[in-house]
Coordinates of C-alpha atoms in Angstrom, one line a residue:
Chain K
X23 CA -10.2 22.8 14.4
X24 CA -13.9 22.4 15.8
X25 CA -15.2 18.7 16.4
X26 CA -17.5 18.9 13.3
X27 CA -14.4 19.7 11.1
X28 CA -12.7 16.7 12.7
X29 CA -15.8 14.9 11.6
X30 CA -15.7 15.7 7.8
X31 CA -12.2 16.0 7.8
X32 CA -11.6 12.3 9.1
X33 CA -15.1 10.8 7.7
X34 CA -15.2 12.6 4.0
X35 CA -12.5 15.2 2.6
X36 CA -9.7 14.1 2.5
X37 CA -10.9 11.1 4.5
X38 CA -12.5 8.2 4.4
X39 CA -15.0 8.8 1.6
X40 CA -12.5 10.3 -0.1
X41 CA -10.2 7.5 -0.2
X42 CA -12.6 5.0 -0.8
X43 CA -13.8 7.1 -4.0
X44 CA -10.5 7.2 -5.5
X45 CA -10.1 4.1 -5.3
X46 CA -13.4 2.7 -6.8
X47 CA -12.9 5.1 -9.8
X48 CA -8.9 4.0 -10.0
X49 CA -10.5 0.7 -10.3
X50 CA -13.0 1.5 -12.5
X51 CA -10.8 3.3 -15.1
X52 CA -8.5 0.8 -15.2
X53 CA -11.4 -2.0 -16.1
X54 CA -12.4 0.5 -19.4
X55 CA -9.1 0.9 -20.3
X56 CA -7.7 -2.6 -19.9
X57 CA -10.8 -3.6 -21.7
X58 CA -10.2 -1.1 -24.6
X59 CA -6.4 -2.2 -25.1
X60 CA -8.0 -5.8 -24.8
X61 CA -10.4 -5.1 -27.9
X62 CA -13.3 -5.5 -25.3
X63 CA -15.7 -3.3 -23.9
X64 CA -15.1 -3.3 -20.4
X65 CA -18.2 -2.7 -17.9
X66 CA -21.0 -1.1 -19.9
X67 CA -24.2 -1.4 -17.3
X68 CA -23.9 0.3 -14.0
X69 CA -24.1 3.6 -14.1
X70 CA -22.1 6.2 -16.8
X71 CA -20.3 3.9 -19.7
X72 CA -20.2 0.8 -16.5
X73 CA -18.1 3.4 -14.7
X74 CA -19.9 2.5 -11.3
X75 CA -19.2 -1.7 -11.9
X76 CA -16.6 -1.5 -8.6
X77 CA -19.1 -0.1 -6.4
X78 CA -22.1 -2.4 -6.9
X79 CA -19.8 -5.1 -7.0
X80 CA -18.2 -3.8 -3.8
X81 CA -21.8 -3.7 -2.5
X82 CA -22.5 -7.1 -4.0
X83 CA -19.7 -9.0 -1.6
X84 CA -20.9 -6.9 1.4
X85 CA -24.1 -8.5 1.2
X86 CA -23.2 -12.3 0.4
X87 CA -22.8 -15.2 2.8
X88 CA -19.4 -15.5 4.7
X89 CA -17.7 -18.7 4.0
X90 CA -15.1 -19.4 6.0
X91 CA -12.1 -22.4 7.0
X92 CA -12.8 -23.9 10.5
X93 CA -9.3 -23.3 11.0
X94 CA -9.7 -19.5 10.6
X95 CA -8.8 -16.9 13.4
X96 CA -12.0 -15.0 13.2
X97 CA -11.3 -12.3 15.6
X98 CA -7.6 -12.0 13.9
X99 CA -9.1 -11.7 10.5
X100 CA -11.6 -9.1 10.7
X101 CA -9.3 -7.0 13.5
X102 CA -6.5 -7.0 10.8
X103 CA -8.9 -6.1 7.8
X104 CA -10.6 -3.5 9.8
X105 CA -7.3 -1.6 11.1
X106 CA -5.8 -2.2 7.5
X107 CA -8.5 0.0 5.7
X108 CA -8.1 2.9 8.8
X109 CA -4.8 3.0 8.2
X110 CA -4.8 3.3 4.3
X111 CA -7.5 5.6 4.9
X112 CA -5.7 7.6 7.3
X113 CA -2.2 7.8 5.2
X114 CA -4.6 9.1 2.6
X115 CA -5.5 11.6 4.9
X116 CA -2.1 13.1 5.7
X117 CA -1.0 13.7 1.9
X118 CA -0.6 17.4 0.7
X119 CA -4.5 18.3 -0.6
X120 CA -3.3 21.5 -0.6
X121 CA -6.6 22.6 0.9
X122 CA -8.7 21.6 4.2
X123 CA -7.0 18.3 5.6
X124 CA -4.9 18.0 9.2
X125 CA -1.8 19.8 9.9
X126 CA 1.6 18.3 9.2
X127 CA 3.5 17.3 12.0
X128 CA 6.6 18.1 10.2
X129 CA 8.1 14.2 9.5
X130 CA 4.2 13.1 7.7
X131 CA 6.7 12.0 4.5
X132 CA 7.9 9.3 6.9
X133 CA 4.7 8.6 8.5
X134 CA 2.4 8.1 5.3
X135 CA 4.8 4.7 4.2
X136 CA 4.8 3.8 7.4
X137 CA 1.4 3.7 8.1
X138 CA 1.0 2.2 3.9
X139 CA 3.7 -0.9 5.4
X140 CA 1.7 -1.0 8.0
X141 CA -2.0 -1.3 6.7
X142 CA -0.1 -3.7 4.0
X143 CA 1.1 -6.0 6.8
X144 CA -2.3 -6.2 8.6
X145 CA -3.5 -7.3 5.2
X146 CA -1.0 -10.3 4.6
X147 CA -2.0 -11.1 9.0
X148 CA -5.2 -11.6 7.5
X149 CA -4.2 -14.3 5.4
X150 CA -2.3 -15.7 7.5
X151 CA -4.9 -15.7 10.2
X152 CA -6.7 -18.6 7.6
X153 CA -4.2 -21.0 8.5
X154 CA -4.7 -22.5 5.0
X155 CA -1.6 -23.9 3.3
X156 CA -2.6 -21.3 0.3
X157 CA -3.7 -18.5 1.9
X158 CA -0.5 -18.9 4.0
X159 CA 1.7 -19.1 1.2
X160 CA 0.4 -16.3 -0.5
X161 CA 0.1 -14.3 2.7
X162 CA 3.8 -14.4 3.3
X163 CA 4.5 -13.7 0.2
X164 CA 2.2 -10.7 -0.3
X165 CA 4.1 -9.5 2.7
X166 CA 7.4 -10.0 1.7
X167 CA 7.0 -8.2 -1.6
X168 CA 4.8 -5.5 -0.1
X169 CA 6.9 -4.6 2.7
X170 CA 9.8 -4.7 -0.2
X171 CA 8.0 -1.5 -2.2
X172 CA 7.2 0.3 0.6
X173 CA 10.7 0.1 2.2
X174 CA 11.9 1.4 -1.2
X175 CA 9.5 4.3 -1.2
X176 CA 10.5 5.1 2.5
X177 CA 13.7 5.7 1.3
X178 CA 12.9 8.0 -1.8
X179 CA 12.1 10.3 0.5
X180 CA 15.6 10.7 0.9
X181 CA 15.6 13.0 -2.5
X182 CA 12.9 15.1 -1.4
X183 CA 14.6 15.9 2.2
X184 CA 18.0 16.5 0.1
X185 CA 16.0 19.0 -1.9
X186 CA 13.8 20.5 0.5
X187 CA 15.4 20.4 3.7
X188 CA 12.2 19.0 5.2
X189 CA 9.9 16.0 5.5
X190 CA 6.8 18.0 6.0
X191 CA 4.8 17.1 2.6
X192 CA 3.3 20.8 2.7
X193 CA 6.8 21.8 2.7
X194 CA 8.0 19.3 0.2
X195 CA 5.3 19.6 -2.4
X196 CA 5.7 23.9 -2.2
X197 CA 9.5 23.5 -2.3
X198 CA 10.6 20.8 -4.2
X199 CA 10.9 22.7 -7.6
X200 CA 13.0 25.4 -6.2
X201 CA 15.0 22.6 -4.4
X202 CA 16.2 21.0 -7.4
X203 CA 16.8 24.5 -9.0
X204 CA 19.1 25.6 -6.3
X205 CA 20.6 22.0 -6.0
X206 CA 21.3 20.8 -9.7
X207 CA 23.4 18.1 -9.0
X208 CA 20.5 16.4 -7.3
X209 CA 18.5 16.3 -10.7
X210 CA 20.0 12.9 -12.2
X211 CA 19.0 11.5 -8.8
X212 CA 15.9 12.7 -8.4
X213 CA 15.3 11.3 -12.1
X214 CA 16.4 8.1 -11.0
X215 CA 14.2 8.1 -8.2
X216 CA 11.4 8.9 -10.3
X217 CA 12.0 5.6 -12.6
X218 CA 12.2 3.2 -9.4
X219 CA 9.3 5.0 -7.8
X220 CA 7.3 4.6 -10.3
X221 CA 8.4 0.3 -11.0
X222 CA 7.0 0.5 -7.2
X223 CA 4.5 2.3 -7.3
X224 CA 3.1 -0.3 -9.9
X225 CA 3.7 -2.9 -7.6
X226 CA 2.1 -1.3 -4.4
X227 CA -0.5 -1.2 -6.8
X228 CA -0.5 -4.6 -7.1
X229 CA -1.0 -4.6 -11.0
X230 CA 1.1 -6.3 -13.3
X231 CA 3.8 -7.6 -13.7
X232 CA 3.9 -7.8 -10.1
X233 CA 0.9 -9.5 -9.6
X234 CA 2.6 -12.6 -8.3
X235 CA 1.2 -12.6 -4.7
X236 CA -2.3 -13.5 -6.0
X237 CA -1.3 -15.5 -9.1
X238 CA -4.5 -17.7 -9.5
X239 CA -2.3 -20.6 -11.0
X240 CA 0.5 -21.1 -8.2
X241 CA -1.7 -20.6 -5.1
X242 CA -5.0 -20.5 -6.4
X243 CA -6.1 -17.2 -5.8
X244 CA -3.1 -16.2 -3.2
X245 CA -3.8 -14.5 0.1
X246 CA -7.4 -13.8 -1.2
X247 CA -8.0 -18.1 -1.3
X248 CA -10.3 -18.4 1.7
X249 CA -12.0 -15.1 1.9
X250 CA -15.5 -14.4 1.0
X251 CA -18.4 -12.1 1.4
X252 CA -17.8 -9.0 3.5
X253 CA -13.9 -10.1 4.2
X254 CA -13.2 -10.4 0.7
X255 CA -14.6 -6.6 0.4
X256 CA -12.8 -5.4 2.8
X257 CA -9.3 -6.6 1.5
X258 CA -10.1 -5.8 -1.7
X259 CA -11.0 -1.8 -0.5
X260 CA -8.1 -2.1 1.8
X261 CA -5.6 -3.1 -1.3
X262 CA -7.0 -0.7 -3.4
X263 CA -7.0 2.0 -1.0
X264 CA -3.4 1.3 0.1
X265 CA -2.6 1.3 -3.7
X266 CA -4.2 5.0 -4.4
X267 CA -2.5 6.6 -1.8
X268 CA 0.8 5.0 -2.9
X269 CA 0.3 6.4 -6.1
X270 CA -0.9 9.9 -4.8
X271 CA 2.5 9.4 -2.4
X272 CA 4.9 9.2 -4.7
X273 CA 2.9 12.0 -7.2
X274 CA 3.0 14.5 -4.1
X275 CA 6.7 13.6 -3.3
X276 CA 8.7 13.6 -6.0
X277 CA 6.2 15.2 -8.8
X278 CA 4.9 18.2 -6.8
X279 CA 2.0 19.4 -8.6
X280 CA 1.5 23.2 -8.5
X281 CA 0.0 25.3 -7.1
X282 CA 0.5 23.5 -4.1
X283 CA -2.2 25.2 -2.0
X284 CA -5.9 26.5 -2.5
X285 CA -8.7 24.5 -4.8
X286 CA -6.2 24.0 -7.8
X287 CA -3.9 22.2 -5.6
X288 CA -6.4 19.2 -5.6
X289 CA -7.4 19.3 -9.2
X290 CA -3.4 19.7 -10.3
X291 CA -2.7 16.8 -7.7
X292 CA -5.3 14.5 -8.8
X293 CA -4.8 15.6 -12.8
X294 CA -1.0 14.5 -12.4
X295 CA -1.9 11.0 -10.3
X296 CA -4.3 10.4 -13.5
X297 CA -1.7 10.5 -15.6
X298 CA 0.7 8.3 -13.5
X299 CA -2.6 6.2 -13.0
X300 CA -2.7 6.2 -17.1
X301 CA 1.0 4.8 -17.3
X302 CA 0.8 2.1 -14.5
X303 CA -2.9 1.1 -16.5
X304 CA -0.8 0.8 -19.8
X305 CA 2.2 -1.0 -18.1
X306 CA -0.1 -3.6 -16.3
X307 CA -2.3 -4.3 -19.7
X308 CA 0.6 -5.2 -21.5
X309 CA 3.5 -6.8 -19.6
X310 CA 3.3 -10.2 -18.5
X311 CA 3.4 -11.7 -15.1
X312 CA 7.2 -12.3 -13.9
X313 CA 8.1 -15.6 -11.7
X314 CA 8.5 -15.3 -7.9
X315 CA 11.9 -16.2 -8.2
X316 CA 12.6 -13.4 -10.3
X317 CA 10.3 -10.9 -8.4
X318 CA 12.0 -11.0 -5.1
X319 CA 15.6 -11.0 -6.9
X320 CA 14.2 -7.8 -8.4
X321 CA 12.9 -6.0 -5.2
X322 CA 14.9 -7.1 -2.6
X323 CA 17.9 -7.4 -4.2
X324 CA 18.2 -4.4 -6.7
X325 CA 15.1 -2.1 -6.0
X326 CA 15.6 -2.3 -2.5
X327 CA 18.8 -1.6 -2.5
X328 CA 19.0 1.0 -5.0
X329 CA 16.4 3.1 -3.4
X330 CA 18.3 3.4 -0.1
X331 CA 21.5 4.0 -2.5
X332 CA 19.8 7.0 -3.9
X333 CA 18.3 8.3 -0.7
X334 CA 22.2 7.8 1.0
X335 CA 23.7 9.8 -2.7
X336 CA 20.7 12.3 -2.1
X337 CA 21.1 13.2 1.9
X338 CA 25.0 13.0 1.4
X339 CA 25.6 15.1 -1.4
X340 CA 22.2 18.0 -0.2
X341 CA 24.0 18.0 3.3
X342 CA 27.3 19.1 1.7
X343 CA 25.6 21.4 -0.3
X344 CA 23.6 23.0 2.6
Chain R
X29 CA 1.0 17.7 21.7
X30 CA -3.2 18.8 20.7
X31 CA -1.8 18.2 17.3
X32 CA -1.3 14.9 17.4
X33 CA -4.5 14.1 20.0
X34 CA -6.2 15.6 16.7
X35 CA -4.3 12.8 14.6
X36 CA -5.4 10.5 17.0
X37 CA -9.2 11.2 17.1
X38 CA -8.9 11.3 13.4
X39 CA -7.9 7.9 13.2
X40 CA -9.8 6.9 16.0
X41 CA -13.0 8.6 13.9
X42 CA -11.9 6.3 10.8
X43 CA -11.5 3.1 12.6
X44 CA -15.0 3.3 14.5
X45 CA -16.6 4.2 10.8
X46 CA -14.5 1.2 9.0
X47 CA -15.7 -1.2 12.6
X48 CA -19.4 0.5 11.8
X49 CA -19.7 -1.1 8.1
X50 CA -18.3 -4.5 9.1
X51 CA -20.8 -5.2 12.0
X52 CA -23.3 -3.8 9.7
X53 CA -22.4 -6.1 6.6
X54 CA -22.0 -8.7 9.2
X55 CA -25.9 -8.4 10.5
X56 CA -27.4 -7.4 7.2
X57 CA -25.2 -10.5 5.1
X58 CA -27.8 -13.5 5.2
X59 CA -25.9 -16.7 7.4
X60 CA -24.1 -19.4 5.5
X61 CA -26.3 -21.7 3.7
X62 CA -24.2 -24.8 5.3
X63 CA -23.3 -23.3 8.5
X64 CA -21.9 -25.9 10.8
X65 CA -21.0 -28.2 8.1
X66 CA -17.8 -25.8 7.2
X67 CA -14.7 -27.9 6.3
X68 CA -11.1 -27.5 6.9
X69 CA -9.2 -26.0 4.2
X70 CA -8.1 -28.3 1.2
X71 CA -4.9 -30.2 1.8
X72 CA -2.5 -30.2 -1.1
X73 CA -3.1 -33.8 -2.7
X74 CA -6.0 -36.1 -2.9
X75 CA -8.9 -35.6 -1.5
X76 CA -8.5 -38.7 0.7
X77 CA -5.6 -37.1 2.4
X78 CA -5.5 -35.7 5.7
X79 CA -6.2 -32.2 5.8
X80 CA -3.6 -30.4 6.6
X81 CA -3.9 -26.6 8.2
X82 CA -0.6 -24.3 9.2
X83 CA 0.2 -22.1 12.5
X84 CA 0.8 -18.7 11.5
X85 CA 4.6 -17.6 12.0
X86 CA 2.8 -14.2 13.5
X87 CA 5.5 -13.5 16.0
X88 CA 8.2 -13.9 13.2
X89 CA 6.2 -12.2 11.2
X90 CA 6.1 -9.5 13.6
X91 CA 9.9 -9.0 14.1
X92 CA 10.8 -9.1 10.4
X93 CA 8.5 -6.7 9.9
X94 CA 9.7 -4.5 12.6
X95 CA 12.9 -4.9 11.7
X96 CA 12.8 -4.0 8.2
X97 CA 10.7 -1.1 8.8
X98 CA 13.0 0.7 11.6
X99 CA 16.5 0.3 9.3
X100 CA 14.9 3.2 6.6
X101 CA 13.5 5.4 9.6
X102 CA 16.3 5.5 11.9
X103 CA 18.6 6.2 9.2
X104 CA 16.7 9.4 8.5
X105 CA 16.7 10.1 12.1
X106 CA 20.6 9.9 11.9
X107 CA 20.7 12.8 9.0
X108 CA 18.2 14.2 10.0
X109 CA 20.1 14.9 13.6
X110 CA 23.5 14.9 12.6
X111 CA 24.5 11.5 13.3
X112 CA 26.1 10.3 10.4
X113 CA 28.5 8.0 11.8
X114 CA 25.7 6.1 12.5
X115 CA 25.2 5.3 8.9
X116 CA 27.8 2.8 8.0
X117 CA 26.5 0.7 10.9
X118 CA 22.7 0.9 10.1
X119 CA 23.7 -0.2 6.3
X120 CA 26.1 -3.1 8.1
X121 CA 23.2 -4.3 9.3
X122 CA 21.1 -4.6 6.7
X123 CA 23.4 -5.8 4.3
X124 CA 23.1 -9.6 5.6
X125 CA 20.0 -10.0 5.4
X126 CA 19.7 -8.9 1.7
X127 CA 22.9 -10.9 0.8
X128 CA 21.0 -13.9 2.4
X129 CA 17.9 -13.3 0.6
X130 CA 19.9 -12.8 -3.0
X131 CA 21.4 -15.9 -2.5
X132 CA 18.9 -18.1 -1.1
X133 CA 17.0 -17.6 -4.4
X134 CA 19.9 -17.5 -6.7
X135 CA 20.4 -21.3 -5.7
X136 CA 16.8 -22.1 -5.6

């Protein structure tokens, strides 16, 4: 790899542009279809059908004024915003494409969540770094759910290893079909997996129902409360990012679109996280928000839990196998 | 090893661009109407309260975090090298804290 393909490879496929365009059209889809299932229109104005509304509104904060708290940790703040977007971004980077894209290592399964955890801590740091009573509230709490999903997608990848025999997504996305072939007693797990994966991939998403970390009424506004302008932008694009490559996560691990390599590899990988993106828009336009209370009894206490039961039933029962 | 130096300048590459828009948006974004007369952040309460601002738990924050993240990783480490007895012990351990956290918000 010559420095110029490090360049597009990092800056625009599958990097940084890349991510950021996913995101803005996830976004942008969901407003028309919320808004159809709502009896509304949705955005109509900016460019086809409204469908460009995230992007000039994106563009929009970028440019307004920067209101913030004398209390705030300004260097803190934009540090953890900054490094929260570069490591979405770069999660987004080591998925599967199929085509173009870095190497895998060989354990990218585990890095990808890791670096998603990560970029979702940084973002809750930022609230914190407010020192507001609300934006600290909803800070920790964005954190504690967040880190809650992506501990339970960590240890999905339990069924894919138990299939596969490896945690290199290349190898995973290829194999995975075969895998579960040649291993059927894996399949009631791996459907299990794909139920609970899905529950949080919706709330990696942040949509609802588990939209509690930024529920307007408790904490008015949540970990967003004292950000504006350019810092609001960037944890917006940092949440949405972080949500999209959840979603394309979870699609490339336990889905494995094929073919898995050459230009059909991305169209089959991004036709089958449409879909998924279809569900999780129909799921969050008609469920209702659920209490805190209730949301952390849920994640840490069953999702949790079962996720890393399923990954322990997956590794145990594919290494007797093997 | 020149595999992950390319990881590296790959994220190195992303986090200059992602630095490169925010000092942009910074210059370009006109100044606060009101700079200099910011306030602190509303306390919960009356207005003619004292406003009240919190220290970040960052260093708990920190170790939870690291914490919670290591218990799924090195327990893939462990089948992934062989090291099963290991297992038990890793689950052990993060048993408690769940059990606390259930029950904590069971009573509340």
């Amino acid at each position: 790899m010559n420095v110029l393909e490090l360049f597009v490879t990092a800056l625009i496929y599958p990097g940084l542009l890349t991510a950021v365009s996913l995101a803005l059209s996830f976004e942008a889809l969901k407003r028309k279809i919320e808004a159809r299932m709502q009896n509304r229109m949705g955005p109509t104005y900016t460019g086809l059908r409204g469908l460009a509304q995230p992007l000039i509104d994106l563009v929009k904060l970028l440019g307004k004024e920067d209101i913030t708290p004398l209390t705030m940790h300004e260097a803190v703040a934009a540090a953890a915003l900054v490094w929260s977007i570069s490591l979405a971004v770069f999660a987004c980077l080591l998925l599967p494409w199929g085509l173009g894209g870095l190497e895998d290592m060989g354990y990218n399964a585990l890095l990808v969540p890791v670096c998603l955890s990560l970029a979702a801590a940084l973002l809750g740091l930022a609230s914190l770094s407010t020192r507001s009573p609300y934006s600290v509230i909803g800070g920790l709490r964005f954190i504690g759910l967040l880190m809650s999903y992506d501990i339970g997608l960590i240890s999905l990848v339990g069924v894919a290893y138990a299939a596969t025999g490896s945690l290199n997504m290349d190898v995973i996305r290829a194999k995975l079909w075969e895998g579960l072939v040649h291993k059927p007693f894996l399949f009631p797990l791996w459907l299990l997996a794909l139920l609970v994966g899905f529950i949080l991939v919706q709330a990696d998403l942040g949509e609802d129902p588990f939209t509690i970390a930024e529920a307007e009424t408790e904490v008015a506004g949540g970990f967003e409360a004292e950000f504006s302008g350019r810092k609001l932008a960037f944890m917006r694009l940092g949440h949405e990012v972080h949500g999209v490559t959840a979603l394309l996560f979870y699609v490339s691990l336990l889905l494995a679109p094929q073919p898995s390599r050459g230009v059909f590899a991305i169209i089959s990988l991004l036709a089958v996280g449409l879909v998924i993106a279809f569900l999780s828009i129909i799921v969050d336009a008609s469920t209702p928000r659920i209490r805190l209370k209730d949301m952390i009894k849920l994640s840490w206490g069953y999702l949790v839990p079962l996720s890393i039961l399923i990954a322990f039933l997956s590794l145990m029962l594919g290494g007797a196998a093997s | 090893m020149a595999q992950q130096l390319y990881y590296l300048a790959a994220f190195m590459l992303i986090l200059i661009a992602s630095t490169a828009y925010y000092i942009a948006a910074s210059i370009l974004a006109p100044r606060p109407r009101r700079q200099g007369e910011a306030t602190l952040p509303y306390a919960c309460g009356e207005k003619g309260r004292e406003a009240k601002s919190l220290d970040p738990p960052y260093p708990l924050v920190l170790i939870v975090f690291t914490i919670a993240e290591s218990v799924p990783i090195a327990s893939f480490f462990c089948v992934t090298q062989d090291r099963l007895a290991l297992l038990p012990l890793l689950v052990a351990a993060f048993a408690p804290p769940l059990l606390v956290t259930g029950r904590r918000h069971e009573r509340s």
